[in-house]
Short mmCIF file of C-alpha atoms and ligand atoms in Angstrom, two decimals:
data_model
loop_
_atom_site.label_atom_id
_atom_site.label_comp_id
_atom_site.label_asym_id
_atom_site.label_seq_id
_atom_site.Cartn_x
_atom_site.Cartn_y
_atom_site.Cartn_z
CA UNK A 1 -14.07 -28.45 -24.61
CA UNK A 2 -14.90 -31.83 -24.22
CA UNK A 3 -18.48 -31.15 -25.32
CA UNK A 4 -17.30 -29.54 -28.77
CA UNK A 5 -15.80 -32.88 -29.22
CA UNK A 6 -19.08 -34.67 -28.92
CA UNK A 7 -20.95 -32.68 -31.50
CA UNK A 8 -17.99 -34.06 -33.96
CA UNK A 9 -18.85 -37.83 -33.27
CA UNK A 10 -22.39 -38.64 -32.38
CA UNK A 11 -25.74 -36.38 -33.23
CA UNK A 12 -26.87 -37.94 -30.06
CA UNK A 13 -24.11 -37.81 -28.15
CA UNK A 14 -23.65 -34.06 -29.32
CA UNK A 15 -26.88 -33.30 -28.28
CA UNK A 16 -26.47 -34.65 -24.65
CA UNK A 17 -23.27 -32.91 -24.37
CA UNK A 18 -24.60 -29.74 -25.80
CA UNK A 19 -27.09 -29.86 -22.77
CA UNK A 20 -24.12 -30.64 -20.40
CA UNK A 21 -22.07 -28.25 -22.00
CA UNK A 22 -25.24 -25.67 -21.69
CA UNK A 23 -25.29 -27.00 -18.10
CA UNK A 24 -21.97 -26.42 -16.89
CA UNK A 25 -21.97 -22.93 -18.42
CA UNK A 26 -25.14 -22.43 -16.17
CA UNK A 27 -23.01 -24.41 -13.25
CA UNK A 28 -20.25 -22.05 -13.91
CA UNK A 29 -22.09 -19.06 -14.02
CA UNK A 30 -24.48 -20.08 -11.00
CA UNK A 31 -20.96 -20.57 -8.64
CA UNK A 32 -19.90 -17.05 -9.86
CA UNK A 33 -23.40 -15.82 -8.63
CA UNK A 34 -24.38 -18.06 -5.94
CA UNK A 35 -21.28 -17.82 -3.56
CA UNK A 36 -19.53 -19.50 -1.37
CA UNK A 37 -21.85 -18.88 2.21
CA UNK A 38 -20.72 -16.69 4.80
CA UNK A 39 -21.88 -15.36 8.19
CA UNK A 40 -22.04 -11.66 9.32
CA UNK A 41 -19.50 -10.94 11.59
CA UNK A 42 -19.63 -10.45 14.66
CA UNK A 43 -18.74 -9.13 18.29
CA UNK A 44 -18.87 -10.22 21.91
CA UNK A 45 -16.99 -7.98 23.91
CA UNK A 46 -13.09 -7.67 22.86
CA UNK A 47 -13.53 -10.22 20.22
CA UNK A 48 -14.68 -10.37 16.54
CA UNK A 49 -16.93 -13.84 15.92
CA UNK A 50 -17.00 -15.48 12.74
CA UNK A 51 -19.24 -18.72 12.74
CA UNK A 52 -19.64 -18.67 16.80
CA UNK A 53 -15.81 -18.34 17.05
CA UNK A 54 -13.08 -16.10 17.89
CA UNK A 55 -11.85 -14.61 14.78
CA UNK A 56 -8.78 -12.52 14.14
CA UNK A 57 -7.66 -10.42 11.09
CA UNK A 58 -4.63 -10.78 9.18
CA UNK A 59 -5.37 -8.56 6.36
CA UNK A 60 -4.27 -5.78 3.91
CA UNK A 61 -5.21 -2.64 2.33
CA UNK A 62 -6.09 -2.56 -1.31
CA UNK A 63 -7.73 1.28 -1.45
CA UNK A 64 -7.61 1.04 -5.30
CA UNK A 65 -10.22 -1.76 -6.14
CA UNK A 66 -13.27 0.09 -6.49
CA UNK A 67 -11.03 2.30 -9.14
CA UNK A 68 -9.33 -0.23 -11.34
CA UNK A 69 -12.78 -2.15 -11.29
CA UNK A 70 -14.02 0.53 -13.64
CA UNK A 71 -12.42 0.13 -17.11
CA UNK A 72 -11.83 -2.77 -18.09
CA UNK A 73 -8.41 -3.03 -19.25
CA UNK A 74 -7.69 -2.46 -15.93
CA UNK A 75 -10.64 -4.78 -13.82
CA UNK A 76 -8.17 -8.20 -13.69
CA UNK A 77 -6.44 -5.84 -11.21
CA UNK A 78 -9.35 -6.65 -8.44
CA UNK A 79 -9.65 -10.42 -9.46
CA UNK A 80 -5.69 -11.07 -9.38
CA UNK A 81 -5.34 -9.48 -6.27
CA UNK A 82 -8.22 -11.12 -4.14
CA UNK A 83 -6.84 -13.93 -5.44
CA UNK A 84 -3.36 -13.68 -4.15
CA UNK A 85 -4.96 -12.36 -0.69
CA UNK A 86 -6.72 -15.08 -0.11
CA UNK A 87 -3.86 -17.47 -1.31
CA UNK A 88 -1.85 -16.24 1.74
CA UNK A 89 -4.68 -16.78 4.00
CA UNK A 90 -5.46 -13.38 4.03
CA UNK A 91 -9.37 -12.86 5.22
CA UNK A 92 -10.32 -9.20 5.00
CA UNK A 93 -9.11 -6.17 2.83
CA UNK A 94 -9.88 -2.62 3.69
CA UNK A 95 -10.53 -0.64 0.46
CA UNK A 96 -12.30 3.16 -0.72
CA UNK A 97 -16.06 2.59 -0.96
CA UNK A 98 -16.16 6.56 -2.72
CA UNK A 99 -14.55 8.74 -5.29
CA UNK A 100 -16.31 12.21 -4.67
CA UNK A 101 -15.84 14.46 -7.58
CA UNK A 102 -12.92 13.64 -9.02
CA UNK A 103 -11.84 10.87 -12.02
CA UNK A 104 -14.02 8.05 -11.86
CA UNK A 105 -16.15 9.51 -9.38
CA UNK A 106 -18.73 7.65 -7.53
CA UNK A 107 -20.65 10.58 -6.51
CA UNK A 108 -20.49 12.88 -9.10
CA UNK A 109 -21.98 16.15 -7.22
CA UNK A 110 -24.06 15.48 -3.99
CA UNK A 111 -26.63 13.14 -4.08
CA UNK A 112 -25.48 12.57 -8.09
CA UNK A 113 -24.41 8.70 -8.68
CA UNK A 114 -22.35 7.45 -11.27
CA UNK A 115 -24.17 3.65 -11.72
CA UNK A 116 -21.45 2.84 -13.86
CA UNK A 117 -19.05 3.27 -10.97
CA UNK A 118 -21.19 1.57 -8.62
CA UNK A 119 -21.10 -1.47 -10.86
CA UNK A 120 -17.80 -1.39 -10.52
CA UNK A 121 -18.05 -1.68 -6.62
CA UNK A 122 -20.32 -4.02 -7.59
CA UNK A 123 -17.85 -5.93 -8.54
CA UNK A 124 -15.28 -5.78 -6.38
CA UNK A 125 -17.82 -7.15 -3.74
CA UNK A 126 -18.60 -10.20 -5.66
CA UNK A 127 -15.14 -11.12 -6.62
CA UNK A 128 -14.15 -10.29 -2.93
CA UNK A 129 -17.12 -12.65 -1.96
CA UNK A 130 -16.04 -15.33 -4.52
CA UNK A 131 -12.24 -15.43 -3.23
CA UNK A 132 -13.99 -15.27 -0.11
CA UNK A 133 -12.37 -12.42 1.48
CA UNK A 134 -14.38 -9.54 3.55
CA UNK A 135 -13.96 -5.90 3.14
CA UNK A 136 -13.83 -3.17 5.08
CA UNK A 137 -15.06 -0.17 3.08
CA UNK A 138 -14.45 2.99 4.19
CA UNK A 139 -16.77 5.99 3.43
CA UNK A 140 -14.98 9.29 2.71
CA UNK A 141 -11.36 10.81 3.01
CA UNK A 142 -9.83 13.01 5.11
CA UNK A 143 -7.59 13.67 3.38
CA UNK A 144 -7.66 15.26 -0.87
CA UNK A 145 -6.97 12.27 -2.04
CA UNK A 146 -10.52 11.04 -4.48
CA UNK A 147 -12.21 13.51 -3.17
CA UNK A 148 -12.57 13.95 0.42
CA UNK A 149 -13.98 16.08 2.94
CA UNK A 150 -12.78 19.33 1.24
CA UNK A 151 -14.69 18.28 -2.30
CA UNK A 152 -17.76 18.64 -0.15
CA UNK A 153 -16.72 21.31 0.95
CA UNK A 154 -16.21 22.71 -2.62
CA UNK A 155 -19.87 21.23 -3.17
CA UNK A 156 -21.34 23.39 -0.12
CA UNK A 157 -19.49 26.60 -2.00
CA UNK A 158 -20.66 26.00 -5.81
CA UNK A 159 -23.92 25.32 -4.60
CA UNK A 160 -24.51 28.25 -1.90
CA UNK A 161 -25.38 26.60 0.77
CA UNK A 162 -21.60 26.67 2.41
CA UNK A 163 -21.27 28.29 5.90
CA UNK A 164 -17.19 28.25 5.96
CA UNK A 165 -14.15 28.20 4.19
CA UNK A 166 -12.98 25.75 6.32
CA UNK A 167 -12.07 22.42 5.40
CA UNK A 168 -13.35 20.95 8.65
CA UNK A 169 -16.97 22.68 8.25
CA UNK A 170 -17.23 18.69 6.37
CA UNK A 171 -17.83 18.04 10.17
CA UNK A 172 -19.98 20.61 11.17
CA UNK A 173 -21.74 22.54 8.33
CA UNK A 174 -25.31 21.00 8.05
CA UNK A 175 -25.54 21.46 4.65
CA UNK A 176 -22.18 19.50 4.16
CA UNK A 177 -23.91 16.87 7.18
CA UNK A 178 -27.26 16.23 5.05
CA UNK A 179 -24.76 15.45 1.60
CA UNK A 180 -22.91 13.07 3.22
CA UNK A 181 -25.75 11.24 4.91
CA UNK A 182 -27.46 11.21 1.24
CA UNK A 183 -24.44 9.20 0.15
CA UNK A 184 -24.71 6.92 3.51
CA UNK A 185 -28.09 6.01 2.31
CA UNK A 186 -27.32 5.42 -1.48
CA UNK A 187 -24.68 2.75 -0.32
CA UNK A 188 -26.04 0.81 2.45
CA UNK A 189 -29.03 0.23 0.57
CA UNK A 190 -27.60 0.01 -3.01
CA UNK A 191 -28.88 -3.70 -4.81
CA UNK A 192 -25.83 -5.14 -6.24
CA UNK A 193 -26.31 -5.29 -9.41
CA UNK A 194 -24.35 -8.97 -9.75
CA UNK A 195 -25.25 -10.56 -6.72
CA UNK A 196 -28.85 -9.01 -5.72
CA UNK A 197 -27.69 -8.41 -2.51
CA UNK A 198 -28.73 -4.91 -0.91
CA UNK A 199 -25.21 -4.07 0.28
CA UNK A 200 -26.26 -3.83 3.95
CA UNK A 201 -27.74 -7.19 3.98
CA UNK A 202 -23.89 -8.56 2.18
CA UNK A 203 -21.72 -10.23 5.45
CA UNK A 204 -19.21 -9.87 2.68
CA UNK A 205 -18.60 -6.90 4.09
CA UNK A 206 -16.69 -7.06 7.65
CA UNK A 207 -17.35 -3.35 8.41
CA UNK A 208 -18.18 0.09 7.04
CA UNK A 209 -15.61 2.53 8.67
CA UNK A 210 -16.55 6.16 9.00
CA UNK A 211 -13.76 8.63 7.73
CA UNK A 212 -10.29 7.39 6.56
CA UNK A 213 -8.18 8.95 9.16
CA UNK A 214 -10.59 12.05 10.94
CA UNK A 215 -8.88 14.82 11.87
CA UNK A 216 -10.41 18.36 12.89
CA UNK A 217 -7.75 20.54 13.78
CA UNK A 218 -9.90 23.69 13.93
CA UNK A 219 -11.60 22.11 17.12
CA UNK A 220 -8.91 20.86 19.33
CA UNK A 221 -11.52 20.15 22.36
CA UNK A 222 -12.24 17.53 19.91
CA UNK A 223 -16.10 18.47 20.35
CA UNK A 224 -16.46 19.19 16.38
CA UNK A 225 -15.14 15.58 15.31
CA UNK A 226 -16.92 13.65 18.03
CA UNK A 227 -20.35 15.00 17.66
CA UNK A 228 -19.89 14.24 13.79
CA UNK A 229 -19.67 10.86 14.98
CA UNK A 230 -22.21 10.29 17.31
CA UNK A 231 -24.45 11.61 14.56
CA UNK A 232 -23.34 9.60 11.43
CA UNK A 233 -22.63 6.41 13.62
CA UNK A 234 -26.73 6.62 14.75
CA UNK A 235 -27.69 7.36 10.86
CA UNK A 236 -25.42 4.41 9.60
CA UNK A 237 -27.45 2.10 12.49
CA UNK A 238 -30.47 2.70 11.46
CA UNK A 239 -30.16 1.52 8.37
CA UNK A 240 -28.57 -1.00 8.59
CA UNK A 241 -27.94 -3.63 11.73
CA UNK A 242 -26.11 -6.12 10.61
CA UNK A 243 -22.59 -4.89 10.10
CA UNK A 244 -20.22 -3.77 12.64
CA UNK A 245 -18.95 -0.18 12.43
CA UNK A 246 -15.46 1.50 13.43
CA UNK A 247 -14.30 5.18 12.87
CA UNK A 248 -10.73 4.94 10.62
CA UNK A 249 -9.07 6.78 13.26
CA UNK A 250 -5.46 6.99 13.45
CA UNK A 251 -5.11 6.00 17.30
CA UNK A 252 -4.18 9.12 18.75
CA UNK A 253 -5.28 10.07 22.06
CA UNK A 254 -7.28 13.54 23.33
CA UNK A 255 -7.90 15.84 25.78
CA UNK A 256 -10.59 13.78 27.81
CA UNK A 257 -7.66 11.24 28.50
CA UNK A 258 -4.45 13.27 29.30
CA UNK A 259 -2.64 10.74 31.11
CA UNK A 260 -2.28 9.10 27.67
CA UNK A 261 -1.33 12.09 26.10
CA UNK A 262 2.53 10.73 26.47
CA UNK A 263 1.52 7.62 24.23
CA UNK A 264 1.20 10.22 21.43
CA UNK A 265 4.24 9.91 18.99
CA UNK A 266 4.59 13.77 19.75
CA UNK A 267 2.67 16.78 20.94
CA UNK A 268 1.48 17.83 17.84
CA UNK A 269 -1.34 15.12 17.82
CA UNK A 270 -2.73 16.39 21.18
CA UNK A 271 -4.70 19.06 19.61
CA UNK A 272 -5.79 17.69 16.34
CA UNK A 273 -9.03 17.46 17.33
CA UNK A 274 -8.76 13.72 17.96
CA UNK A 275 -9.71 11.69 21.43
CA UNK A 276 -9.14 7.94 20.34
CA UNK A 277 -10.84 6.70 23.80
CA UNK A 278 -13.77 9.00 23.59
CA UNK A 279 -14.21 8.63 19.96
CA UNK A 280 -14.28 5.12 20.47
CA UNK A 281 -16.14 4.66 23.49
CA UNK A 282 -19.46 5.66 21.49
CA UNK A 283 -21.94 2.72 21.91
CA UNK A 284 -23.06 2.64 17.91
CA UNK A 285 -19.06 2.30 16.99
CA UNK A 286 -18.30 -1.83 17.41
CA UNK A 287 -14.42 -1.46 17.29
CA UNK A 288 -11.57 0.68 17.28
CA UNK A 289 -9.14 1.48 14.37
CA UNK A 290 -5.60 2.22 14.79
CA UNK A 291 -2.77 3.16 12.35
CA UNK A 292 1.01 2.59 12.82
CA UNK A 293 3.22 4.81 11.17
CA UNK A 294 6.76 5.77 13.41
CA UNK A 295 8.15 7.12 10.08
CA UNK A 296 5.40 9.60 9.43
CA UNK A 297 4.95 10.40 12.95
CA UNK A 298 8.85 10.58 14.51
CA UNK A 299 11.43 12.84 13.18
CA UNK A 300 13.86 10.64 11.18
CA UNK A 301 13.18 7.85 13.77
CA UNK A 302 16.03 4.46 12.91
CA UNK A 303 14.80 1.23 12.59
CA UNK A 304 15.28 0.57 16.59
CA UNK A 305 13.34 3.72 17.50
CA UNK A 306 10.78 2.76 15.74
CA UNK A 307 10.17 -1.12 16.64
CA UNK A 308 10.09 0.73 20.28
CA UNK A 309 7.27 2.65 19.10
CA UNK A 310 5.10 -0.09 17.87
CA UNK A 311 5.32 -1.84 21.49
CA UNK A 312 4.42 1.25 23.17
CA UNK A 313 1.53 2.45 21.04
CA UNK A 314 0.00 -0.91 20.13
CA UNK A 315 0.15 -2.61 24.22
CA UNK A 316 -1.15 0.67 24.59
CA UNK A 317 -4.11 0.81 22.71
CA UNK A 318 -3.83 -3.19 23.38
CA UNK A 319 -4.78 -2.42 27.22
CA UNK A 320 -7.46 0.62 26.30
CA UNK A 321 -9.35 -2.28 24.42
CA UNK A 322 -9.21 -4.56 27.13
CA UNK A 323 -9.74 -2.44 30.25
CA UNK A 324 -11.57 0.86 29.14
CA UNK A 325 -13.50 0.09 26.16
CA UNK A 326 -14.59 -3.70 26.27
CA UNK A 327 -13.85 -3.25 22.05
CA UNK A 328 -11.69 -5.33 19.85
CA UNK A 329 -8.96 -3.03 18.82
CA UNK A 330 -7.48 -3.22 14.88
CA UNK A 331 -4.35 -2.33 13.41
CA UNK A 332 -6.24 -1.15 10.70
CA UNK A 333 -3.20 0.32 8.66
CA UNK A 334 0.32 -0.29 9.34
CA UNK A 335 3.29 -0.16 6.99
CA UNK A 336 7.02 1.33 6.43
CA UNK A 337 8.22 3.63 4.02
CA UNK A 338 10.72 2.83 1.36
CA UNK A 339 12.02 6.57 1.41
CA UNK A 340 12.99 6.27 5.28
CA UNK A 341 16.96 6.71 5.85
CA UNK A 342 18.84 3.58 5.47
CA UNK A 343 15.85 1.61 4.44
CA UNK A 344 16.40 -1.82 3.30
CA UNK A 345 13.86 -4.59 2.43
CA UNK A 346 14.67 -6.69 5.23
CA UNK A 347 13.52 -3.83 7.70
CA UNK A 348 10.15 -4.43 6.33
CA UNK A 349 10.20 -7.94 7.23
CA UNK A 350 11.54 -6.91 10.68
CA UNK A 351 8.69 -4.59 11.20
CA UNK A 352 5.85 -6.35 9.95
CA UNK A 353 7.57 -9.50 12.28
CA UNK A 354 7.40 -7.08 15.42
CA UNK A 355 3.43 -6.29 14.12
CA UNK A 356 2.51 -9.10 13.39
CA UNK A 357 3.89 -11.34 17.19
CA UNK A 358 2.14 -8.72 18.93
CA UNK A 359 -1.29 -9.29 17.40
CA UNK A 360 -0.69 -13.04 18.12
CA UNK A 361 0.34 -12.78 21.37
CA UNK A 362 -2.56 -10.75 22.17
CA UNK A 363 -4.82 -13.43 20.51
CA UNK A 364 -3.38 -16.24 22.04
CA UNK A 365 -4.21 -14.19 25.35
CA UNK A 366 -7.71 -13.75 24.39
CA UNK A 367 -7.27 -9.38 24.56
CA UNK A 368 -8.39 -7.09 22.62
CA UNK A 369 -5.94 -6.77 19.78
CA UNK A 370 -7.99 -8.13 16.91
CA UNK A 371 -5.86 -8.37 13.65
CA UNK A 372 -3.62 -6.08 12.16
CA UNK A 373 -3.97 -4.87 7.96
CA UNK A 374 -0.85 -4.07 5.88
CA UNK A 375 -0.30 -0.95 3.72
CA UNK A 376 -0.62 -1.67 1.07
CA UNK A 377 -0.72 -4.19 -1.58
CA UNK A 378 -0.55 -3.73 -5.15
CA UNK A 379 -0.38 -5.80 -8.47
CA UNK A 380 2.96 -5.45 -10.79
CA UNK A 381 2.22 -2.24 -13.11
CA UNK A 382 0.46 0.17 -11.00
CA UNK A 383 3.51 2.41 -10.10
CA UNK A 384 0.99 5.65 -10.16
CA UNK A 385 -1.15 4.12 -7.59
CA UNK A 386 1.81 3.18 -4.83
CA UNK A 387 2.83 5.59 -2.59
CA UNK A 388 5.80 4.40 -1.08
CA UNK A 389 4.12 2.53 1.74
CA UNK A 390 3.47 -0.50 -1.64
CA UNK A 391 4.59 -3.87 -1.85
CA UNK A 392 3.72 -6.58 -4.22
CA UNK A 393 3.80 -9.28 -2.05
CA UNK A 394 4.83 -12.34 -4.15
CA UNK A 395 7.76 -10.53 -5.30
CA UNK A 396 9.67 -11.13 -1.60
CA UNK A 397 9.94 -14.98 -0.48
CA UNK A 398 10.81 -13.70 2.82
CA UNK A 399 7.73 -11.17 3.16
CA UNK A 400 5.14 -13.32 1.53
CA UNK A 401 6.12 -16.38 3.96
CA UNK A 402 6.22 -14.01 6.63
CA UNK A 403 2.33 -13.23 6.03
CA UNK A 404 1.32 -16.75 5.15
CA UNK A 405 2.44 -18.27 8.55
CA UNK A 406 0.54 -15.24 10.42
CA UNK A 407 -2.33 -16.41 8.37
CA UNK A 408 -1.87 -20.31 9.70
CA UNK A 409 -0.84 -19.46 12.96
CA UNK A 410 -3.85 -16.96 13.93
CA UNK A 411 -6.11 -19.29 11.93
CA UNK A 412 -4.88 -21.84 14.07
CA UNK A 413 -6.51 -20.66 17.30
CA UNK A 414 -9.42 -20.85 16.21
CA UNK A 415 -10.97 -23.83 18.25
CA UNK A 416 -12.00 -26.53 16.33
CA UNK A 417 -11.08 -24.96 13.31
CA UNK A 418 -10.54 -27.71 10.49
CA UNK A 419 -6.48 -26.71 8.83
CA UNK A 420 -6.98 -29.50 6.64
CA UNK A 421 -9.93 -28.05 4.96
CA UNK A 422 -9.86 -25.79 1.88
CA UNK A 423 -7.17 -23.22 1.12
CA UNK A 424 -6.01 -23.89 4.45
CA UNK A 425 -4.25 -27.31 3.75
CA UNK A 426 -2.51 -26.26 0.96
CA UNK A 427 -1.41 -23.01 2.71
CA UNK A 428 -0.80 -24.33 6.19
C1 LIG B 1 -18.76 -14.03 24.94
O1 LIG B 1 -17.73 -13.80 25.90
C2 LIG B 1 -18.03 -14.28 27.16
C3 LIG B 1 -16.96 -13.84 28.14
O2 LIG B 1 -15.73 -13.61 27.51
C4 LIG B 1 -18.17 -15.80 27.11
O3 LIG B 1 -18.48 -16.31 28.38
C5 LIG B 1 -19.25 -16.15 26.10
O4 LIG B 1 -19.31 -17.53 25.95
C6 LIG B 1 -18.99 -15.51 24.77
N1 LIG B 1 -20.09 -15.76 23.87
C7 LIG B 1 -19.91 -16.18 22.63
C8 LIG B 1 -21.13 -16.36 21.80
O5 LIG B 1 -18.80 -16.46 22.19
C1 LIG B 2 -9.23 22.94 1.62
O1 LIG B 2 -8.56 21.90 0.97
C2 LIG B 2 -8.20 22.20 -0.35
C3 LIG B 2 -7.63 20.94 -0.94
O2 LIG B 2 -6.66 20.38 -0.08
C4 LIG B 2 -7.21 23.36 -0.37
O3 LIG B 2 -6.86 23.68 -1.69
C5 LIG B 2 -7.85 24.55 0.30
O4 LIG B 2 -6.90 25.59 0.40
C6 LIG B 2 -8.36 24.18 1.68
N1 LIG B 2 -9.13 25.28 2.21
C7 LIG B 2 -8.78 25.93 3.33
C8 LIG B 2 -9.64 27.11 3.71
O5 LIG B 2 -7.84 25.62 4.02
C1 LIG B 3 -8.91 -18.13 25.45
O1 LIG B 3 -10.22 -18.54 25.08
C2 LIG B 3 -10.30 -19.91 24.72
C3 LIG B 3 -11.70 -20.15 24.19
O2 LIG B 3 -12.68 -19.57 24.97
C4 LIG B 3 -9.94 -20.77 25.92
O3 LIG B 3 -9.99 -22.11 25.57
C5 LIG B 3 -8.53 -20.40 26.37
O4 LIG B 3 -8.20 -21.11 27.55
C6 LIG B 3 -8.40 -18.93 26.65
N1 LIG B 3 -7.01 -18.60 26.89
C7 LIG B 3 -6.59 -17.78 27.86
C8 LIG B 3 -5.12 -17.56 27.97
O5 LIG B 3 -7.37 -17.23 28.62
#
């Protein structure tokens, strides 16, 4: 408050320092606003490109952002964790971009908007933009949680226009096709309130992702869930060019491919209506996602069965990006479970190690395995929001060093890229 002190001593001097001190409030204000530049980015073949250059992810989940950003006893949340992202070098965080029906809803009924909510995504883009992190939002659920296919489902019934019971008529009911594509529209071309940015002119954002996790088990020719995609992948492109687009599959492959079909961690994905090379094969869809969870996936797998695992599935999925779909491939969610037999902190570190060399040997190689995004990170005092996949990450040494020299080292092959510049040089 140097200015304050001013207005004590001289008139003059007060007033010149008022005007400074008016000044740097606008200064302050106008570097909250005006941010930092950034590029869109981008893709040439099995590579993201950030600025002309190869660019790969180390990154996290933080689904809860859009959420906490609402009330604001709860909104230093979003800032405290960008913060601490981007602190370990951390460049993109995948987070929910809806709430459909439920507390704190987005959309409050189809087509219905909450702006109050929106400012609150708002929000999380700005700060994101400010901390200079990119987000990959993702556009509905799956699965219940906030919402998710089967709340539109619920909308389709209350409002008579539902054809089946079914959870999975989200993919093929028209009705249930025309809501979400109202929603599609109302975010890619919703003005951010804070910035002024239309969000589908933002390069803040790294991606929009389809679906968290598709699955349509009523259709296991997988027919149902890939024509769904085709359609919304077209709708998403045509309004808006300029960011890259990926499903939010889980990996797992189909029918179209069954030579792969032993890559599966067991039969029961075969026929989930899922076909991770056809799926992503689709020209409108820019990348692939793929999740990495042995505990959920193998019966009571051990630490060693499961470090298997991740060599198998990601090399696999590693090659499909590299020979079949010319795509990068990311390891969009990863993450182990604290309620796994035996489990001990260190077996984290162990398995996001094992993660985390594969993603930079495949870098250093120039393939197709683009980055890799832990699940998930939270901020001390949000036990009802962790599932126990959660970590605060400053709380380890071990872990958070662990992240911060994936950070460096991926940053690192970036040609030409300047480590004594910015947060790098204190990080690296
Ligand atoms: C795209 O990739 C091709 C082949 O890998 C390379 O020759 C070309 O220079 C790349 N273009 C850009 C803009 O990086
Ligand atoms: C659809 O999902 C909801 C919520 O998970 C569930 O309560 C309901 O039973 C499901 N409907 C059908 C027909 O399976
Ligand atoms: C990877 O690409 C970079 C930049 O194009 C090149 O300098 C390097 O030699 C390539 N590495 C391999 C192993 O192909």
């Amino acid at each position: 408050m140097v200015a304050g002190n001013g207005l004590l001593l001289y008139p003059i001097l007060g007033f010149a320092s008022c005007v400074a001190f008016i000044y740097l409030s606008l200064g302050d204000l106008r570097s909250q606003f005006q941010q930092p530049s950034m590029g869109f980015v981008e893709r040439n073949g099995t590579q993201f490109i950030v600025d002309g250059k190869a660019f790969y992810v180390n990154g996290w989940n933080s689904y809860w952002l859009m959420y906490q950003a609402v009330e604001e006893f709860s909104r230093p949340r979003v800032r405290t964790m960008l913060r601490a992202g981007a602190k370990m070098g951390l460049t993109v965080c995948r987070t929910w971009a809806f709430t459909d029906g439920t507390h704190h809803a987005l959309q409050i009924s189809p087509g219905q908007f909450d702006n109050h909510v929106f400012k609150a995504l708002d929000r999380v883009i700005a700060e994101a933009r400010r901390h200079g992190v990119r987000l990959i939002l993702s556009l509905v659920n799956n699965l219940q949680s906030m919402g998710g296919k089967s709340q539109y489902v619920k909308w389709a019934w209350e409002e008579g226009v539902g054809l089946s019971s079914s959870n999975d008529s989200f993919f093929f009911d028209p009705s249930i096709r025309k809501y979400f594509k109202n929603y599609l529209k109302a975010i890619l071309t919703r003005k951010n309130t804070i910035t002024g940015i239309e969000y589908r002119d933002d390069p803040t954002i790294f991606a929009w992702e389809l679906m968290n996790e598709p699955r349509c088990t009523s259709d296991p020719s997988g027919d149902t869930l890939q024509d769904w995609i085709e359609e919304m992948a077209k709708f998403v492109k045509l309004i808006d060019k300029n960011h890259l687009l990926t499903v939010g599959l889980e990996g797992f492959y189909g029918p179209t491919t069954p030579g792969k079909l032993s890559s599966n961690p067991g039969e029961w994905v075969n026929s989930i209506g899922c076909d991770f090379i056809r799926n992503s094969k689709i020209p409108e869809i820019d990348f692939t996602s793929v999740h990495v969870y042995p505990d959920l996936w193998i019966a009571e797998p051990e630490l060693e069965d499961q470090l298997k695992f991740i060599h198998k599935w990601m090399s696999s999925h590693i090659r499909d990006g590299d020979r079949e779909l010319n795509k990068p491939v990311l390891f969009a969610e990863f993450g182990l479970s604290n309620e796994n037999k035996n489990f001990q902190p260190s077996h984290r570190d162990t398995f996001y190690k094992a993660i985390f060399d594969i993603i930079y040997k495949s870098a250093k190689e120039n393939r197709s395995g683009a980055g890799a995004m832990i699940w998930q990170f939270m901020v001390g005092g949000m036990d009802e929001f962790n599932d126990d996949y959660g970590i605060v990450p400053w709380e380890r040494p071990s872990m958070y060093r662990l992240i911060t020299e994936q950070s460096c080292r991926l940053a690192a092959l970036r040609q030409g890229h300047d480590q004594s510049k910015g947060r790098w040089r204190e990080l690296c």
